[in-house]
């Protein structure tokens, strides 16, 4: 199945762990622009599986922030209400219970020769041959022995990873029952008919494992567009936990959403500075992106 033949569906998938900051807003804006410029359906999906990290007020604040910017959506979901779907998909994959603690995994990696340094730890497969039935178990995916390559329609980059040696068997469900992000996102995007995934570059290196899951679950692979994350004056990416200024503070202070949108687009550096008016609505940004021809996601799609 090819997503090119399907009606366009895009999404914005925030985690309601706190207030949206300008960086989240810029990604939300680009995802919305991409969908709307192609007359697609736009989905708002709250990624709230790890209930301990969620803030109840953040759902509403996120909705209000998006509305304030003029970024609408056609359907809304919460991952926390879709657990049955994930459980069903999990059953279709070759998984095994794993009772290893972080410490045990680290010790096993240390003990093996040629342990990789610095990079994300690759699970050495300890529980493939069995695990302790008396300890709570996570479910790991026994990854197929193949190389998965992905390409990005915005950056034109390609990334190949060998699942066994570069990714390793990864957790699909934690030992407290919480489904893993990489897994839920794949099930959801397929179930919701998402054809276009526009998100931050922080998820680029996780794309091969998500595409691998799509392959084994028989799901189509969407088009990917990874956009740069907003950084502060030190070049560090904005993060909720570091107290990046929340969008709601601007909203509550009576700032004009049109000015915020203008700043968000200018901050990308994709358009000449004076091509963007000081104040502009989300709707008016759509033709602007087309006219200037410089908004890459639009460009690459209109060429296909
Ligand atoms: N929920 C993820 C985040 O907040 C985004 C997931 C995605 O776009 O695939 O960064
Ligand atoms: Zn294990």
Coordinates of C-alpha atoms and ligand atoms in Angstrom, one line a residue:
X1 CA 0.0 0.0 0.0
X2 CA 1.3 3.4 -0.9
X3 CA 0.4 6.5 1.1
X4 CA 0.8 8.6 -2.0
X5 CA -2.6 7.3 -3.2
X6 CA -4.4 8.1 0.0
X7 CA -6.1 11.3 1.1
X8 CA -3.6 13.4 3.1
X9 CA -3.8 13.2 6.9
X10 CA -1.4 15.1 9.1
X11 CA -1.1 15.3 12.9
X12 CA 0.4 17.2 15.8
X13 CA 1.1 14.9 18.7
X14 CA 2.0 16.7 21.9
X15 CA 2.7 15.2 25.3
X16 CA 0.6 17.0 27.9
X17 CA 3.4 17.1 30.4
X18 CA 3.3 20.8 30.8
X19 CA 2.7 24.1 29.0
X20 CA 3.6 24.4 25.3
X21 CA 6.6 26.6 24.6
X22 CA 7.5 28.5 21.5
X23 CA 9.4 25.5 20.1
X24 CA 6.4 23.2 20.5
X25 CA 4.3 25.9 18.8
X26 CA 6.6 26.2 15.8
X27 CA 6.4 22.4 15.2
X28 CA 2.6 22.6 15.7
X29 CA 2.5 25.5 13.2
X30 CA 4.5 23.7 10.5
X31 CA 2.6 20.5 10.9
X32 CA -0.7 22.4 10.5
X33 CA 0.6 24.4 7.5
X34 CA 1.7 21.3 5.8
X35 CA -1.6 19.6 6.3
X36 CA -3.8 22.6 5.4
X37 CA -1.8 23.6 2.4
X38 CA -2.6 20.2 0.9
X39 CA -6.3 20.3 2.0
X40 CA -5.7 17.4 4.3
X41 CA -7.3 16.3 7.6
X42 CA -5.5 17.4 10.7
X43 CA -5.3 15.4 13.9
X44 CA -4.5 16.5 17.4
X45 CA -3.2 13.5 19.4
X46 CA -2.3 13.7 23.0
X47 CA 0.5 11.3 23.8
X48 CA -0.3 10.6 27.4
X49 CA 0.5 7.0 28.1
X50 CA 2.9 7.7 31.0
X51 CA 0.2 8.9 33.3
X52 CA 2.6 9.9 36.1
X53 CA 4.2 12.5 33.8
X54 CA 1.0 14.1 32.6
X55 CA -0.6 17.2 33.9
X56 CA -4.4 17.4 33.8
X57 CA -4.4 21.0 33.0
X58 CA -2.1 20.7 30.1
X59 CA -4.7 19.2 27.7
X60 CA -6.8 22.3 27.9
X61 CA -3.9 24.7 27.9
X62 CA -2.6 23.1 24.7
X63 CA -5.9 23.3 23.0
X64 CA -6.3 26.9 23.9
X65 CA -2.8 27.8 22.8
X66 CA -3.4 26.1 19.4
X67 CA -6.8 27.9 19.0
X68 CA -5.2 31.2 19.9
X69 CA -2.7 30.7 17.1
X70 CA -5.5 29.7 14.7
X71 CA -4.3 26.2 14.3
X72 CA -7.4 24.0 14.1
X73 CA -7.9 20.3 13.9
X74 CA -10.5 17.9 12.7
X75 CA -10.2 15.1 15.2
X76 CA -8.7 14.7 18.7
X77 CA -7.4 11.6 20.4
X78 CA -5.8 10.6 23.6
X79 CA -3.5 7.6 23.6
X80 CA -4.6 6.8 27.2
X81 CA -8.0 5.8 25.8
X82 CA -6.6 3.4 23.2
X83 CA -4.8 0.8 25.2
X84 CA -6.8 -2.1 23.7
X85 CA -5.5 -1.3 20.3
X86 CA -1.9 -1.4 21.4
X87 CA -2.4 -4.7 23.3
X88 CA -3.8 -6.2 20.1
X89 CA -1.0 -5.0 18.0
X90 CA 1.6 -6.3 20.5
X91 CA 0.2 -9.8 20.2
X92 CA 1.0 -9.7 16.5
X93 CA 4.7 -9.2 17.1
X94 CA 7.5 -11.5 18.1
X95 CA 8.1 -10.3 21.7
X96 CA 9.5 -11.8 24.9
X97 CA 9.4 -10.8 28.5
X98 CA 12.4 -9.1 30.0
X99 CA 13.0 -8.6 33.7
X100 CA 16.4 -6.9 33.4
X101 CA 17.1 -3.9 35.5
X102 CA 19.1 -1.0 34.0
X103 CA 22.0 -2.1 36.2
X104 CA 21.9 -5.6 34.9
X105 CA 21.9 -4.5 31.3
X106 CA 24.7 -2.0 31.9
X107 CA 26.8 -4.8 33.6
X108 CA 26.2 -7.2 30.7
X109 CA 27.3 -4.6 28.2
X110 CA 30.4 -3.8 30.2
X111 CA 31.3 -7.5 30.4
X112 CA 31.1 -8.1 26.7
X113 CA 34.0 -7.1 24.6
X114 CA 33.6 -4.3 22.1
X115 CA 30.9 -2.6 24.2
X116 CA 29.9 0.6 22.4
X117 CA 30.6 3.8 24.2
X118 CA 28.5 6.9 24.6
X119 CA 25.7 5.8 22.2
X120 CA 22.4 4.6 23.5
X121 CA 22.8 1.2 25.1
X122 CA 21.9 -1.7 22.9
X123 CA 20.1 -4.4 24.8
X124 CA 22.3 -7.5 24.6
X125 CA 19.5 -10.0 24.4
X126 CA 19.9 -11.4 27.9
X127 CA 16.2 -12.6 28.3
X128 CA 15.8 -14.0 24.8
X129 CA 16.4 -17.4 26.3
X130 CA 14.1 -16.9 29.3
X131 CA 13.6 -14.6 32.2
X132 CA 12.6 -14.7 35.9
X133 CA 8.9 -15.5 36.1
X134 CA 8.7 -13.9 39.6
X135 CA 9.7 -10.4 38.6
X136 CA 7.6 -7.9 36.7
X137 CA 8.5 -8.1 33.0
X138 CA 8.7 -5.6 30.2
X139 CA 7.9 -6.8 26.6
X140 CA 10.8 -6.5 24.2
X141 CA 10.5 -6.8 20.5
X142 CA 12.8 -9.5 19.0
X143 CA 13.9 -7.3 16.2
X144 CA 14.3 -8.9 12.7
X145 CA 17.8 -9.3 11.4
X146 CA 17.6 -6.6 8.7
X147 CA 18.7 -3.1 7.8
X148 CA 16.0 -0.5 7.6
X149 CA 16.5 2.7 5.6
X150 CA 14.3 5.8 5.9
X151 CA 14.3 9.0 3.9
X152 CA 13.1 12.5 4.8
X153 CA 11.1 14.5 2.3
X154 CA 12.1 17.8 3.8
X155 CA 15.8 17.4 4.3
X156 CA 16.3 14.7 1.6
X157 CA 18.4 12.8 4.1
X158 CA 18.5 9.0 4.3
X159 CA 19.3 7.0 7.3
X160 CA 19.9 3.2 7.5
X161 CA 20.2 1.2 10.7
X162 CA 20.8 -2.5 11.2
X163 CA 18.1 -3.5 13.7
X164 CA 20.1 -6.2 15.4
X165 CA 23.4 -4.4 15.9
X166 CA 22.4 -0.7 15.9
X167 CA 19.0 -0.7 17.5
X168 CA 18.7 -3.9 19.5
X169 CA 15.6 -5.5 21.0
X170 CA 13.7 -2.6 22.3
X171 CA 10.8 -2.3 24.9
X172 CA 7.3 -2.1 23.5
X173 CA 5.6 -2.3 26.9
X174 CA 7.3 -1.4 30.2
X175 CA 7.1 -3.6 33.2
X176 CA 4.5 -1.3 34.8
X177 CA 2.3 -2.0 31.7
X178 CA 2.9 1.4 30.0
X179 CA 3.2 1.0 26.2
X180 CA 6.3 2.6 24.7
X181 CA 6.1 5.7 22.6
X182 CA 7.8 4.2 19.6
X183 CA 5.2 1.4 19.5
X184 CA 2.1 3.4 20.2
X185 CA 2.9 6.1 17.7
X186 CA 3.2 3.5 14.9
X187 CA -0.1 1.8 15.8
X188 CA -1.8 5.2 16.0
X189 CA -0.5 6.7 12.8
X190 CA -1.7 3.6 11.0
X191 CA -5.1 3.5 12.7
X192 CA -5.7 7.2 12.1
X193 CA -4.6 7.0 8.4
X194 CA -1.8 9.4 8.9
X195 CA 0.1 9.9 5.6
X196 CA 2.4 12.7 6.6
X197 CA 4.5 13.0 9.8
X198 CA 6.0 16.4 10.4
X199 CA 7.9 16.5 13.7
X200 CA 11.1 17.6 15.4
X201 CA 14.5 16.3 14.2
X202 CA 15.0 14.8 17.7
X203 CA 12.9 11.8 16.4
X204 CA 14.8 11.3 13.2
X205 CA 17.2 8.6 14.5
X206 CA 14.2 6.8 16.0
X207 CA 12.5 6.7 12.6
X208 CA 14.1 3.4 11.3
X209 CA 12.8 1.5 14.3
X210 CA 9.3 2.9 13.8
X211 CA 9.4 2.1 10.1
X212 CA 10.6 -1.5 11.1
X213 CA 7.5 -1.9 13.3
X214 CA 5.3 -0.6 10.5
X215 CA 6.8 -3.3 8.2
X216 CA 6.1 -6.1 10.6
X217 CA 2.6 -5.0 11.5
X218 CA 1.7 -4.6 7.8
X219 CA 1.2 -0.9 8.0
X220 CA 2.1 1.6 5.2
X221 CA 5.0 3.9 5.8
X222 CA 4.1 7.6 5.9
X223 CA 6.1 10.4 4.4
X224 CA 8.4 12.0 7.0
X225 CA 9.4 15.7 7.4
X226 CA 11.8 16.4 10.3
X227 CA 12.0 20.1 11.2
X228 CA 14.7 21.8 13.3
X229 CA 14.0 22.3 17.0
X230 CA 14.0 25.9 18.3
X231 CA 17.1 26.8 20.2
X232 CA 17.8 29.5 22.8
X233 CA 20.6 32.1 22.4
X234 CA 23.1 29.5 23.6
X235 CA 22.0 27.1 20.9
X236 CA 20.4 24.7 23.3
X237 CA 17.0 23.4 22.4
X238 CA 14.0 24.7 24.3
X239 CA 12.6 22.3 26.8
X240 CA 9.7 22.4 29.2
X241 CA 11.8 21.0 32.0
X242 CA 14.3 23.9 31.7
X243 CA 11.5 26.4 32.0
X244 CA 11.2 27.6 28.4
X245 CA 8.7 30.4 28.4
X246 CA 5.3 29.0 28.0
X247 CA 3.1 30.2 25.2
X248 CA 0.2 30.7 27.6
X249 CA 2.2 33.5 29.3
X250 CA 2.2 35.4 26.0
X251 CA -1.5 34.6 25.4
X252 CA -2.4 35.7 28.9
X253 CA -0.3 38.9 28.6
X254 CA -2.4 39.9 25.6
X255 CA 0.3 39.5 23.0
X256 CA -0.9 39.3 19.4
X257 CA -0.9 35.8 18.0
X258 CA -0.2 37.2 14.6
X259 CA 3.1 38.6 15.9
X260 CA 4.0 35.3 17.5
X261 CA 3.3 33.5 14.2
X262 CA 5.5 35.9 12.3
X263 CA 8.3 35.4 14.8
X264 CA 8.0 31.6 14.6
X265 CA 8.3 31.6 10.8
X266 CA 11.1 34.1 10.8
X267 CA 13.0 32.1 13.3
X268 CA 13.3 29.2 10.8
X269 CA 15.3 31.4 8.5
X270 CA 13.7 29.7 5.5
X271 CA 12.2 32.9 4.1
X272 CA 13.9 36.2 3.6
X273 CA 13.2 38.3 6.7
X274 CA 11.1 40.9 4.9
X275 CA 9.0 38.3 3.1
X276 CA 7.1 37.8 6.4
X277 CA 5.0 40.6 7.7
X278 CA 5.3 41.6 11.3
X279 CA 1.9 40.2 12.0
X280 CA 0.2 37.5 10.0
X281 CA -2.6 35.0 10.6
X282 CA -2.1 31.2 10.3
X283 CA -4.5 31.2 7.3
X284 CA -2.5 33.9 5.5
X285 CA 0.7 32.0 6.0
X286 CA -0.5 29.2 3.7
X287 CA -0.5 31.3 0.5
X288 CA 2.7 33.0 1.6
X289 CA 4.5 29.7 1.8
X290 CA 3.4 28.8 -1.6
X291 CA 4.2 32.2 -3.2
X292 CA 7.7 32.3 -1.9
X293 CA 8.2 28.7 -2.8
X294 CA 10.7 28.4 0.0
X295 CA 8.8 26.4 2.4
X296 CA 10.4 23.0 1.7
X297 CA 7.7 20.7 2.8
X298 CA 5.3 22.3 0.4
X299 CA 7.9 22.3 -2.3
X300 CA 8.8 18.7 -2.2
X301 CA 5.2 17.5 -2.1
X302 CA 4.1 19.8 -5.0
X303 CA 6.8 18.3 -7.1
X304 CA 5.6 14.7 -6.7
Ligands
LIG1 N1 4.8 13.1 21.4 C1 6.1 13.3 20.8 C2 6.7 14.6 21.4 O1 6.0 15.3 22.1 C3 5.9 13.5 19.3 C4 5.7 12.2 18.6 C5 5.8 12.3 17.1 O2 5.6 13.3 16.5 O3 6.0 11.2 16.5 O4 7.8 14.9 21.1
LIG2 ZN1 16.1 -8.9 30.0

